[in-house]
Structure formats: C-alpha cells, structure tokens
mmCIF file of C-alpha atoms and ligand atoms in Angstrom:
data_model
loop_
_atom_site.group_PDB
_atom_site.id
_atom_site.type_symbol
_atom_site.label_atom_id
_atom_site.label_comp_id
_atom_site.label_asym_id
_atom_site.label_seq_id
_atom_site.Cartn_x
_atom_site.Cartn_y
_atom_site.Cartn_z
ATOM 1 C CA UNK A 1 18.098 45.282 27.202
ATOM 2 C CA UNK A 2 17.383 44.547 30.850
ATOM 3 C CA UNK A 3 16.893 41.633 33.191
ATOM 4 C CA UNK A 4 13.419 40.671 34.386
ATOM 5 C CA UNK A 5 14.714 37.938 36.682
ATOM 6 C CA UNK A 6 18.250 36.610 37.185
ATOM 7 C CA UNK A 7 17.791 34.359 34.143
ATOM 8 C CA UNK A 8 15.290 36.165 31.894
ATOM 9 C CA UNK A 9 16.337 39.126 29.789
ATOM 10 C CA UNK A 10 14.427 41.543 27.544
ATOM 11 C CA UNK A 11 15.930 41.683 24.046
ATOM 12 C CA UNK A 12 13.088 43.435 22.175
ATOM 13 C CA UNK A 13 13.162 46.622 20.135
ATOM 14 C CA UNK A 14 11.312 49.922 19.862
ATOM 15 C CA UNK A 15 9.812 51.098 16.594
ATOM 16 C CA UNK A 16 9.513 54.865 16.796
ATOM 17 C CA UNK A 17 8.638 55.753 13.220
ATOM 18 C CA UNK A 18 5.895 53.305 12.312
ATOM 19 C CA UNK A 19 3.095 55.289 10.658
ATOM 20 C CA UNK A 20 0.225 52.850 11.282
ATOM 21 C CA UNK A 21 0.181 49.730 13.462
ATOM 22 C CA UNK A 22 -1.637 46.876 11.729
ATOM 23 C CA UNK A 23 -2.018 49.262 8.797
ATOM 24 C CA UNK A 24 -4.644 51.329 10.606
ATOM 25 C CA UNK A 25 -3.812 52.435 14.165
ATOM 26 C CA UNK A 26 -1.897 55.627 14.828
ATOM 27 C CA UNK A 27 1.030 55.125 17.180
ATOM 28 C CA UNK A 28 2.320 58.617 17.948
ATOM 29 C CA UNK A 29 4.705 57.239 20.555
ATOM 30 C CA UNK A 30 5.721 54.214 18.498
ATOM 31 C CA UNK A 31 5.416 50.629 19.604
ATOM 32 C CA UNK A 32 7.716 47.975 21.008
ATOM 33 C CA UNK A 33 8.112 44.452 19.670
ATOM 34 C CA UNK A 34 9.045 42.467 22.731
ATOM 35 C CA UNK A 35 11.298 39.446 22.796
ATOM 36 C CA UNK A 36 12.912 37.683 25.719
ATOM 37 C CA UNK A 37 15.584 35.095 26.405
ATOM 38 C CA UNK A 38 15.634 32.598 29.272
ATOM 39 C CA UNK A 39 19.187 31.523 30.096
ATOM 40 C CA UNK A 40 19.477 28.026 31.493
ATOM 41 C CA UNK A 41 21.144 24.745 30.583
ATOM 42 C CA UNK A 42 19.037 25.119 27.450
ATOM 43 C CA UNK A 43 18.408 28.661 26.207
ATOM 44 C CA UNK A 44 14.967 29.672 25.004
ATOM 45 C CA UNK A 45 14.098 32.776 22.961
ATOM 46 C CA UNK A 46 10.530 34.030 23.235
ATOM 47 C CA UNK A 47 9.265 35.412 19.931
ATOM 48 C CA UNK A 48 10.904 37.430 17.182
ATOM 49 C CA UNK A 49 10.011 40.916 15.932
ATOM 50 C CA UNK A 50 8.567 42.780 12.957
ATOM 51 C CA UNK A 51 10.780 42.709 9.863
ATOM 52 C CA UNK A 52 11.250 46.463 10.170
ATOM 53 C CA UNK A 53 13.560 45.694 13.094
ATOM 54 C CA UNK A 54 15.098 42.303 12.295
ATOM 55 C CA UNK A 55 18.717 43.499 12.220
ATOM 56 C CA UNK A 56 18.484 45.480 15.466
ATOM 57 C CA UNK A 57 16.805 42.561 17.229
ATOM 58 C CA UNK A 58 19.346 39.976 16.001
ATOM 59 C CA UNK A 59 22.109 42.285 17.234
ATOM 60 C CA UNK A 60 20.456 42.484 20.673
ATOM 61 C CA UNK A 61 20.081 38.733 20.731
ATOM 62 C CA UNK A 62 23.656 38.151 19.699
ATOM 63 C CA UNK A 63 24.947 40.450 22.421
ATOM 64 C CA UNK A 64 22.688 38.851 25.046
ATOM 65 C CA UNK A 65 23.759 35.340 24.055
ATOM 66 C CA UNK A 66 27.479 36.257 24.140
ATOM 67 C CA UNK A 67 28.377 33.660 21.575
ATOM 68 C CA UNK A 68 26.053 30.947 22.922
ATOM 69 C CA UNK A 69 23.445 29.304 20.695
ATOM 70 C CA UNK A 70 19.734 29.351 21.466
ATOM 71 C CA UNK A 71 18.161 25.904 21.778
ATOM 72 C CA UNK A 72 14.523 26.926 21.369
ATOM 73 C CA UNK A 73 12.468 29.648 19.731
ATOM 74 C CA UNK A 74 9.059 29.745 21.378
ATOM 75 C CA UNK A 75 6.455 31.249 19.063
ATOM 76 C CA UNK A 76 3.514 32.653 21.013
ATOM 77 C CA UNK A 77 1.866 34.314 18.060
ATOM 78 C CA UNK A 78 2.415 34.221 14.309
ATOM 79 C CA UNK A 79 1.116 37.693 13.481
ATOM 80 C CA UNK A 80 4.008 39.168 11.467
ATOM 81 C CA UNK A 81 4.819 41.879 14.014
ATOM 82 C CA UNK A 82 6.194 38.958 16.064
ATOM 83 C CA UNK A 83 7.040 36.308 13.518
ATOM 84 C CA UNK A 84 8.529 38.141 10.539
ATOM 85 C CA UNK A 85 12.060 37.639 11.825
ATOM 86 C CA UNK A 86 11.715 33.855 12.208
ATOM 87 C CA UNK A 87 13.363 33.222 8.802
ATOM 88 C CA UNK A 88 16.347 35.428 9.721
ATOM 89 C CA UNK A 89 16.560 33.803 13.175
ATOM 90 C CA UNK A 90 16.658 30.318 11.670
ATOM 91 C CA UNK A 91 19.296 31.419 9.196
ATOM 92 C CA UNK A 92 21.427 32.708 12.078
ATOM 93 C CA UNK A 93 20.681 29.757 14.395
ATOM 94 C CA UNK A 94 19.736 26.787 12.180
ATOM 95 C CA UNK A 95 20.020 24.236 14.983
ATOM 96 C CA UNK A 96 17.330 25.931 17.132
ATOM 97 C CA UNK A 97 14.054 24.075 17.626
ATOM 98 C CA UNK A 98 10.906 26.081 16.952
ATOM 99 C CA UNK A 99 8.257 25.513 19.636
ATOM 100 C CA UNK A 100 4.597 26.023 18.802
ATOM 101 C CA UNK A 101 1.283 24.269 18.472
ATOM 102 C CA UNK A 102 -0.229 22.730 15.365
ATOM 103 C CA UNK A 103 -1.835 25.999 14.302
ATOM 104 C CA UNK A 104 1.442 27.863 14.889
ATOM 105 C CA UNK A 105 3.213 25.694 12.349
ATOM 106 C CA UNK A 106 0.351 25.888 9.879
ATOM 107 C CA UNK A 107 0.491 29.685 9.945
ATOM 108 C CA UNK A 108 4.307 29.821 9.839
ATOM 109 C CA UNK A 109 4.172 27.685 6.703
ATOM 110 C CA UNK A 110 1.549 29.958 5.130
ATOM 111 C CA UNK A 111 3.576 33.098 5.778
ATOM 112 C CA UNK A 112 7.147 31.876 5.302
ATOM 113 C CA UNK A 113 7.050 28.403 3.752
ATOM 114 C CA UNK A 114 8.362 25.230 5.339
ATOM 115 C CA UNK A 115 11.293 26.894 7.088
ATOM 116 C CA UNK A 116 11.316 25.131 10.457
ATOM 117 C CA UNK A 117 13.296 21.919 10.135
ATOM 118 C CA UNK A 118 13.457 21.342 13.906
ATOM 119 C CA UNK A 119 9.982 21.579 15.401
ATOM 120 C CA UNK A 120 8.481 20.807 18.770
ATOM 121 C CA UNK A 121 4.691 20.721 18.659
ATOM 122 C CA UNK A 122 3.167 21.306 22.071
ATOM 123 C CA UNK A 123 -0.321 20.828 23.452
ATOM 124 C CA UNK A 124 -2.132 22.627 26.258
ATOM 125 C CA UNK A 125 -0.379 21.970 29.574
ATOM 126 C CA UNK A 126 2.754 20.394 28.077
ATOM 127 C CA UNK A 127 6.015 21.135 29.848
ATOM 128 C CA UNK A 128 9.413 22.017 28.450
ATOM 129 C CA UNK A 129 12.352 21.587 30.811
ATOM 130 C CA UNK A 130 15.242 23.973 30.200
ATOM 131 C CA UNK A 131 17.258 22.748 33.207
ATOM 132 C CA UNK A 132 16.263 24.836 36.197
ATOM 133 C CA UNK A 133 13.329 26.465 34.417
ATOM 134 C CA UNK A 134 10.230 24.506 33.534
ATOM 135 C CA UNK A 135 7.924 26.104 30.974
ATOM 136 C CA UNK A 136 4.298 25.175 30.509
ATOM 137 C CA UNK A 137 1.986 26.214 27.697
ATOM 138 C CA UNK A 138 -1.544 27.577 27.960
ATOM 139 C CA UNK A 139 -3.439 28.111 24.732
ATOM 140 C CA UNK A 140 -5.181 31.447 24.286
ATOM 141 C CA UNK A 141 -7.061 31.062 20.992
ATOM 142 C CA UNK A 142 -8.401 34.316 19.523
ATOM 143 C CA UNK A 143 -6.400 36.513 21.874
ATOM 144 C CA UNK A 144 -6.106 37.546 19.228
ATOM 145 C CA UNK A 145 -5.337 34.908 16.574
ATOM 146 C CA UNK A 146 -6.267 31.214 16.743
ATOM 147 C CA UNK A 147 -2.746 29.905 17.386
ATOM 148 C CA UNK A 148 -1.914 32.201 20.303
ATOM 149 C CA UNK A 149 -0.442 30.558 23.358
ATOM 150 C CA UNK A 150 0.926 31.917 26.602
ATOM 151 C CA UNK A 151 3.965 30.388 28.254
ATOM 152 C CA UNK A 152 4.377 30.209 32.009
ATOM 153 C CA UNK A 153 7.779 29.797 33.603
ATOM 154 C CA UNK A 154 6.993 27.764 36.716
ATOM 155 C CA UNK A 155 10.418 28.454 38.178
ATOM 156 C CA UNK A 156 10.422 32.272 38.207
ATOM 157 C CA UNK A 157 6.614 32.567 38.006
ATOM 158 C CA UNK A 158 6.786 34.665 34.845
ATOM 159 C CA UNK A 159 3.891 34.706 32.373
ATOM 160 C CA UNK A 160 4.730 35.357 28.724
ATOM 161 C CA UNK A 161 1.287 36.586 27.777
ATOM 162 C CA UNK A 162 1.507 37.139 23.990
ATOM 163 C CA UNK A 163 -0.576 40.197 22.948
ATOM 164 C CA UNK A 164 -2.509 40.232 26.225
ATOM 165 C CA UNK A 165 -1.570 43.056 28.612
ATOM 166 C CA UNK A 166 0.290 44.845 25.805
ATOM 167 C CA UNK A 167 -0.038 48.481 24.811
ATOM 168 C CA UNK A 168 0.889 50.939 22.101
ATOM 169 C CA UNK A 169 3.917 53.117 22.792
ATOM 170 C CA UNK A 170 7.630 52.393 22.611
ATOM 171 C CA UNK A 171 9.308 51.422 25.887
ATOM 172 C CA UNK A 172 11.569 54.476 25.608
ATOM 173 C CA UNK A 173 8.467 56.684 25.972
ATOM 174 C CA UNK A 174 7.737 55.199 29.383
ATOM 175 C CA UNK A 175 4.206 56.622 29.399
ATOM 176 C CA UNK A 176 1.428 55.541 31.796
ATOM 177 C CA UNK A 177 -0.017 52.134 30.895
ATOM 178 C CA UNK A 178 -3.757 52.638 31.061
ATOM 179 C CA UNK A 179 -4.895 54.825 28.144
ATOM 180 C CA UNK A 180 -2.750 53.237 25.464
ATOM 181 C CA UNK A 181 -3.365 49.738 26.853
ATOM 182 C CA UNK A 182 -7.110 50.386 26.662
ATOM 183 C CA UNK A 183 -6.869 51.734 23.096
ATOM 184 C CA UNK A 184 -4.763 48.707 22.162
ATOM 185 C CA UNK A 185 -7.023 46.150 23.865
ATOM 186 C CA UNK A 186 -10.390 47.512 22.716
ATOM 187 C CA UNK A 187 -9.338 47.948 19.103
ATOM 188 C CA UNK A 188 -7.208 44.869 18.652
ATOM 189 C CA UNK A 189 -8.561 42.238 21.026
ATOM 190 C CA UNK A 190 -11.884 43.836 21.992
ATOM 191 C CA UNK A 191 -14.026 41.621 19.798
ATOM 192 C CA UNK A 192 -12.836 38.528 21.647
ATOM 193 C CA UNK A 193 -14.107 39.091 25.179
ATOM 194 C CA UNK A 194 -15.079 35.478 25.858
ATOM 195 C CA UNK A 195 -11.688 34.004 24.892
ATOM 196 C CA UNK A 196 -9.993 36.627 27.083
ATOM 197 C CA UNK A 197 -12.243 35.638 29.987
ATOM 198 C CA UNK A 198 -11.169 32.002 29.513
ATOM 199 C CA UNK A 199 -7.507 33.003 29.654
ATOM 200 C CA UNK A 200 -8.106 35.103 32.771
ATOM 201 C CA UNK A 201 -9.534 31.999 34.439
ATOM 202 C CA UNK A 202 -6.331 30.123 33.652
ATOM 203 C CA UNK A 203 -4.227 33.057 34.867
ATOM 204 C CA UNK A 204 -6.127 33.275 38.152
ATOM 205 C CA UNK A 205 -4.800 29.846 39.106
ATOM 206 C CA UNK A 206 -1.150 30.924 38.729
ATOM 207 C CA UNK A 207 1.242 32.678 41.053
ATOM 208 C CA UNK A 208 2.676 35.440 38.868
ATOM 209 C CA UNK A 209 5.660 37.663 39.645
ATOM 210 C CA UNK A 210 5.874 39.280 36.218
ATOM 211 C CA UNK A 211 3.851 39.490 33.026
ATOM 212 C CA UNK A 212 5.896 39.762 29.820
ATOM 213 C CA UNK A 213 3.652 40.858 26.931
ATOM 214 C CA UNK A 214 4.617 41.170 23.271
ATOM 215 C CA UNK A 215 4.181 44.953 23.316
ATOM 216 C CA UNK A 216 4.707 47.532 26.044
ATOM 217 C CA UNK A 217 6.323 47.306 29.435
ATOM 218 C CA UNK A 218 6.981 44.231 31.520
ATOM 219 C CA UNK A 219 4.502 44.328 34.392
ATOM 220 C CA UNK A 220 5.997 43.274 37.691
ATOM 221 C CA UNK A 221 4.085 44.987 40.444
ATOM 222 C CA UNK A 222 0.474 45.570 41.392
ATOM 223 C CA UNK A 223 -0.557 42.879 38.890
ATOM 224 C CA UNK A 224 -4.121 42.729 40.217
ATOM 225 C CA UNK A 225 -4.668 46.217 38.783
ATOM 226 C CA UNK A 226 -3.917 45.075 35.220
ATOM 227 C CA UNK A 227 -5.834 41.830 35.585
ATOM 228 C CA UNK A 228 -8.841 43.740 36.923
ATOM 229 C CA UNK A 229 -8.785 46.079 33.890
ATOM 230 C CA UNK A 230 -8.746 43.051 31.597
ATOM 231 C CA UNK A 231 -11.633 41.524 33.543
ATOM 232 C CA UNK A 232 -13.691 44.712 32.976
ATOM 233 C CA UNK A 233 -12.777 45.155 29.321
ATOM 234 C CA UNK A 234 -13.326 41.527 28.370
ATOM 235 C CA UNK A 235 -16.731 41.445 30.076
ATOM 236 C CA UNK A 236 -17.754 44.720 28.365
ATOM 237 C CA UNK A 237 -18.224 46.339 31.760
ATOM 238 C CA UNK A 238 -17.719 50.126 31.999
ATOM 239 C CA UNK A 239 -14.710 51.277 33.977
ATOM 240 C CA UNK A 240 -16.289 54.554 35.071
ATOM 241 C CA UNK A 241 -19.718 55.988 35.641
ATOM 242 C CA UNK A 242 -19.774 58.919 33.238
ATOM 243 C CA UNK A 243 -20.793 60.114 29.805
ATOM 244 C CA UNK A 244 -18.788 60.090 26.609
ATOM 245 C CA UNK A 245 -20.173 62.538 24.031
ATOM 246 C CA UNK A 246 -19.016 61.911 20.472
ATOM 247 C CA UNK A 247 -20.111 64.532 17.967
ATOM 248 C CA UNK A 248 -19.937 65.094 14.225
ATOM 249 C CA UNK A 249 -20.638 68.666 13.218
ATOM 250 C CA UNK A 250 -20.319 70.702 10.021
ATOM 251 C CA UNK A 251 -20.880 74.355 10.927
ATOM 252 C CA UNK A 252 -20.492 74.075 14.694
ATOM 253 C CA UNK A 253 -24.148 73.892 15.767
ATOM 254 C CA UNK A 254 -24.113 70.180 16.565
ATOM 255 C CA UNK A 255 -20.772 70.691 18.319
ATOM 256 C CA UNK A 256 -22.121 73.548 20.462
ATOM 257 C CA UNK A 257 -25.175 71.453 21.374
ATOM 258 C CA UNK A 258 -22.870 68.640 22.485
ATOM 259 C CA UNK A 259 -20.832 71.138 24.488
ATOM 260 C CA UNK A 260 -23.987 72.555 26.097
ATOM 261 C CA UNK A 261 -24.959 69.024 27.158
ATOM 262 C CA UNK A 262 -21.471 68.498 28.595
ATOM 263 C CA UNK A 263 -21.787 71.708 30.649
ATOM 264 C CA UNK A 264 -25.186 70.663 31.965
ATOM 265 C CA UNK A 265 -23.858 67.237 32.935
ATOM 266 C CA UNK A 266 -20.891 68.774 34.716
ATOM 267 C CA UNK A 267 -23.294 71.058 36.620
ATOM 268 C CA UNK A 268 -25.012 67.877 37.796
ATOM 269 C CA UNK A 269 -21.695 66.410 38.969
ATOM 270 C CA UNK A 270 -21.378 63.892 36.143
ATOM 271 C CA UNK A 271 -17.992 63.030 34.685
ATOM 272 C CA UNK A 272 -18.047 63.812 30.975
ATOM 273 C CA UNK A 273 -15.643 63.637 28.055
ATOM 274 C CA UNK A 274 -16.185 65.045 24.545
ATOM 275 C CA UNK A 275 -14.765 63.994 21.190
ATOM 276 C CA UNK A 276 -15.005 65.647 17.786
ATOM 277 C CA UNK A 277 -15.276 62.566 15.591
ATOM 278 C CA UNK A 278 -14.128 64.395 12.460
ATOM 279 C CA UNK A 279 -10.838 65.314 14.081
ATOM 280 C CA UNK A 280 -10.229 62.555 16.628
ATOM 281 C CA UNK A 281 -8.535 59.230 16.196
ATOM 282 C CA UNK A 282 -11.573 56.942 15.888
ATOM 283 C CA UNK A 283 -9.659 54.143 17.662
ATOM 284 C CA UNK A 284 -9.202 56.469 20.631
ATOM 285 C CA UNK A 285 -12.878 57.540 20.545
ATOM 286 C CA UNK A 286 -13.987 53.891 20.522
ATOM 287 C CA UNK A 287 -11.740 53.078 23.484
ATOM 288 C CA UNK A 288 -13.074 56.081 25.444
ATOM 289 C CA UNK A 289 -16.657 55.030 24.679
ATOM 290 C CA UNK A 290 -15.862 51.673 26.287
ATOM 291 C CA UNK A 291 -14.432 53.442 29.335
ATOM 292 C CA UNK A 292 -17.713 55.105 30.325
ATOM 293 C CA UNK A 293 -21.127 53.804 31.280
ATOM 294 C CA UNK A 294 -23.080 56.149 28.999
ATOM 295 C CA UNK A 295 -22.666 57.391 25.447
ATOM 296 C CA UNK A 296 -24.224 60.256 23.503
ATOM 297 C CA UNK A 297 -23.692 60.332 19.758
ATOM 298 C CA UNK A 298 -24.439 63.656 18.086
ATOM 299 C CA UNK A 299 -24.575 63.843 14.306
ATOM 300 C CA UNK A 300 -25.772 66.165 11.636
ATOM 301 C CA UNK A 301 -28.052 64.588 9.047
ATOM 302 C CA UNK A 302 -25.906 64.228 5.939
ATOM 303 C CA UNK A 303 -27.056 62.898 2.571
ATOM 304 C CA UNK A 304 -30.218 61.727 4.347
ATOM 305 C CA UNK A 305 -27.971 59.640 6.599
ATOM 306 C CA UNK A 306 -25.473 59.956 9.398
ATOM 307 C CA UNK A 307 -22.251 61.972 9.069
ATOM 308 C CA UNK A 308 -19.648 59.514 7.703
ATOM 309 C CA UNK A 309 -17.252 59.852 10.672
ATOM 310 C CA UNK A 310 -20.126 59.133 13.114
ATOM 311 C CA UNK A 311 -21.191 56.181 11.004
ATOM 312 C CA UNK A 312 -17.609 54.831 11.056
ATOM 313 C CA UNK A 313 -17.508 55.279 14.847
ATOM 314 C CA UNK A 314 -20.765 53.370 15.327
ATOM 315 C CA UNK A 315 -19.670 50.601 12.963
ATOM 316 C CA UNK A 316 -16.419 50.188 14.854
ATOM 317 C CA UNK A 317 -18.287 50.026 18.187
ATOM 318 C CA UNK A 318 -20.414 47.256 16.702
ATOM 319 C CA UNK A 319 -17.364 45.323 15.519
ATOM 320 C CA UNK A 320 -15.872 45.512 19.000
ATOM 321 C CA UNK A 321 -19.064 44.229 20.651
ATOM 322 C CA UNK A 322 -19.896 47.471 22.468
ATOM 323 C CA UNK A 323 -22.657 46.537 24.915
ATOM 324 C CA UNK A 324 -24.073 46.988 28.434
ATOM 325 C CA UNK A 325 -24.332 50.787 28.196
ATOM 326 C CA UNK A 326 -26.935 53.547 28.077
ATOM 327 C CA UNK A 327 -27.042 55.498 24.799
ATOM 328 C CA UNK A 328 -28.653 58.747 23.664
ATOM 329 C CA UNK A 329 -28.637 60.817 20.504
ATOM 330 C CA UNK A 330 -28.465 64.395 19.335
ATOM 331 C CA UNK A 331 -29.476 64.978 15.741
ATOM 332 C CA UNK A 332 -29.354 68.035 13.567
ATOM 333 C CA UNK A 333 -31.074 68.683 10.240
ATOM 334 C CA UNK A 334 -32.224 71.886 8.620
ATOM 335 C CA UNK A 335 -35.141 70.350 6.716
ATOM 336 C CA UNK A 336 -35.362 66.603 7.389
ATOM 337 C CA UNK A 337 -33.430 65.433 10.486
ATOM 338 C CA UNK A 338 -33.169 61.624 10.427
ATOM 339 C CA UNK A 339 -29.754 60.897 11.916
ATOM 340 C CA UNK A 340 -31.087 59.973 15.397
ATOM 341 C CA UNK A 341 -33.507 57.441 13.951
ATOM 342 C CA UNK A 342 -30.751 55.887 11.856
ATOM 343 C CA UNK A 343 -28.245 55.823 14.716
ATOM 344 C CA UNK A 344 -30.774 54.261 17.052
ATOM 345 C CA UNK A 345 -31.574 51.641 14.460
ATOM 346 C CA UNK A 346 -27.849 50.761 14.264
ATOM 347 C CA UNK A 347 -27.549 50.480 18.068
ATOM 348 C CA UNK A 348 -30.645 48.281 18.270
ATOM 349 C CA UNK A 349 -28.513 45.450 16.862
ATOM 350 C CA UNK A 350 -26.015 45.821 19.733
ATOM 351 C CA UNK A 351 -26.317 43.694 22.866
ATOM 352 C CA UNK A 352 -27.841 45.057 26.056
ATOM 353 C CA UNK A 353 -28.110 48.733 25.163
ATOM 354 C CA UNK A 354 -30.727 50.884 26.859
ATOM 355 C CA UNK A 355 -31.806 54.118 25.247
ATOM 356 C CA UNK A 356 -32.601 57.432 26.886
ATOM 357 C CA UNK A 357 -36.163 58.588 26.328
ATOM 358 C CA UNK A 358 -34.973 62.036 25.277
ATOM 359 C CA UNK A 359 -33.520 62.712 21.856
ATOM 360 C CA UNK A 360 -32.285 66.220 21.166
ATOM 361 C CA UNK A 361 -33.306 67.562 17.759
ATOM 362 C CA UNK A 362 -31.607 70.678 16.489
ATOM 363 C CA UNK A 363 -33.127 72.299 13.431
ATOM 364 C CA UNK A 364 -30.010 74.117 12.181
ATOM 365 C CA UNK A 365 -29.109 75.961 15.409
ATOM 366 C CA UNK A 366 -29.765 75.411 19.108
ATOM 367 C CA UNK A 367 -33.146 77.044 19.782
ATOM 368 C CA UNK A 368 -35.360 77.147 22.855
ATOM 369 C CA UNK A 369 -37.002 73.778 22.231
ATOM 370 C CA UNK A 370 -33.672 72.053 21.670
ATOM 371 C CA UNK A 371 -32.294 73.728 24.822
ATOM 372 C CA UNK A 372 -35.179 72.251 26.790
ATOM 373 C CA UNK A 373 -34.387 68.832 25.332
ATOM 374 C CA UNK A 374 -30.725 69.222 26.310
ATOM 375 C CA UNK A 375 -31.755 69.925 29.933
ATOM 376 C CA UNK A 376 -34.092 66.974 29.896
ATOM 377 C CA UNK A 377 -31.396 64.669 28.478
ATOM 378 C CA UNK A 378 -28.895 65.924 31.063
ATOM 379 C CA UNK A 379 -31.389 65.097 33.840
ATOM 380 C CA UNK A 380 -31.972 61.648 32.391
ATOM 381 C CA UNK A 381 -28.257 60.880 32.039
ATOM 382 C CA UNK A 382 -27.588 62.136 35.550
ATOM 383 C CA UNK A 383 -30.371 60.083 37.060
HETATM 384 FE FE1 FEO B 1 1.169 42.138 18.298
HETATM 385 FE FE2 FEO B 1 -1.563 40.184 17.429
HETATM 386 O O1 FEO B 1 0.168 40.901 17.285
#
C-alpha cells in the first residue's frame, strides 16, 4: 500500500499465479487488481478486486481505514476482475453507498443479484462532494464494457481511469510500461478505438497530476507520453516505421525464407522483428503487428488453406480492427501453394490496407526464383 497524494492511497493487490487473464491471455509476470481509497470527511473506495484476492484486499482496506467505515464504493467497471469482491465488501461495510451509473447497477444485479441496498446513480458530469475532494464522473462506454466510467478528483487532479492506461504485470514486477501496456490495450480494448478517442478528448480538457488505472502502475509523471501512445493505438496509427514478419513453418523452409527477408531488410536499414507464430503468444504477435507500419505474413499451405496458427493470427488482427498498414505475403507449397491468395483475401476485408506487389512463393525450399522475389519484396518494403 502506498500514498498517491496526501489523501489517496493504493490498496490493491497483485495476482502472481493467475494462469490466464480473461481466460485467454498469458500473464507471466502476473497482474494487479488496483483499488484506491480517498480519505476525506467522507471516505470513498474506488473499485474492488477479483475474487481470487478478496481476503487480501479486504485486509488491506481494513488496515488502511484503521477502523473507519467507508461511505462510498465507486464502481468504475463491473467486469469481475474488479467487481467480484463487491458482495464481500457490502457484507463487511453494509452502510456504504455503491456509486455507479444505470448500466453499472444493471450489470451488478446480473452478476451478483440485488445486493446494493444503498445506491447512488450518477450521470455524466455529476459531482460527488467528499468534503475537501470533489469527484466528477465521465462515462467511457466500451472502454471496454458499456458501463465503464472514469472518475476525476478535481481537488488533487487525479484521474481514476478504469481499464484505460492499464497493463499486464503485477506491481511487484515493476517492469517497463510500454510492451505489456500495448499487449493489454491492443488485445483487450483494441477493438474500441473510437470510444477511446472520445475519452481522450475528455481527458485533454483536464489538468491531471496522476492517472490511477485498474491494472498496472499509477502514472504520475510524463503523462503526455502515455496519452500519446493511447492516441496512436486508438487511431490505429503505427508507432514505428518498420516491418513485423510473422511466420508459420513446418520443416523450416518458410521460417528460413522469413529470416532471409529480415536480413535483407536490415541490410537496407529497416527495423524488423520476427515472430514464429507456432511458438509465440499470439496476443504478443498481434500487439507487435500493431506497433509497426508494415507486416509480412509467411505461411505454408496446409490442408489447401493457411497454417492454423497464421489463420488465428489474421483472425485476431481482424477482430482488433488492424488497419492503415502495408501488408505482404510469403507462401510455401510443394504442389499447390494457395496460402498467399487466401491470406490476401482475408486482409481485403480489413480497412485501409495496401498490398505489396511482390509475393514470395516458395515451392518446398528457397530456390533462385524465390530468392529473387525476396530481394524484390525487401526493396519494396524499404521504399
Ligand atoms: Fe480489468 Fe475490463 O477489466
């Protein structure tokens, strides 16, 4: 537990042994479920935690409150990683008023029944006066559920941003923000670029000293850096000029062709990153694809289709609205290579994708003709 300002304290918990976040994302360094308390004439708790950590969180809260009773529980987001301890909280502090919007209470009822006897339903821009601190509410629908709302403390200029600006990784790991924040954003919120842009517009009007997300570290310096990353990600704009090469290989020939292309690009001074889709975390590969301005997908032809891990990668890119990039393909097939045609057809349904003229076709192993195509593709990508 630590103080963010004189009156606002972190009371969240780390979860270091969760196997999959949201039942699908690997979190090798765990995750934090953040919760905060604002101490004033009235005391407000900001969000609860996943039920894996209810007891630890209630203990933190109890220690932080030193025998005092919380007056409000502000619910930014009803996804169970933040709401599952609401029933236990209300059992411990039955007099507390739960603060949310209409959708918040609808979802609480669906998950936990009609458990909130004291409710305060707020609308966009409403204020809640705690004494010295005045809180105001800004709705952030679909960032990343429909009921999500941010809370701004006008007194200390602290933004409680719900899932926005969060990252994978427990606080005790204290790792750099960017890579795991990108993997978190692209995979969890990435589909909802327009709603994020709307929230960023609201945020731009505020003076902010600290951002308190529901996962990951409290951000309290160089805030423009984080806001700028969100502006890029939510507008589907590449962060870096460079090429991400994602390959799916069986006997190594597609992999070595992808590696040959990477070498040729590096010779031309182009930043390049490679991923073996069969062995990489697809969520990471998707996030890295968003990082760069250009993408090459290399796949063997398999069952007259695309290698399943490459197909899953492309499908996930589609779900996350991958757009505004240049894309090229490497295909392999010993008797009937069709994977490039199929991959291109999938990308044709994406928004604002341009295709390289060159497609590399490997017939089993990298021969002279395919080598020439690799050089040609490298020139095109470097242009
Ligand atoms: Fe961390 Fe959308 O919940």
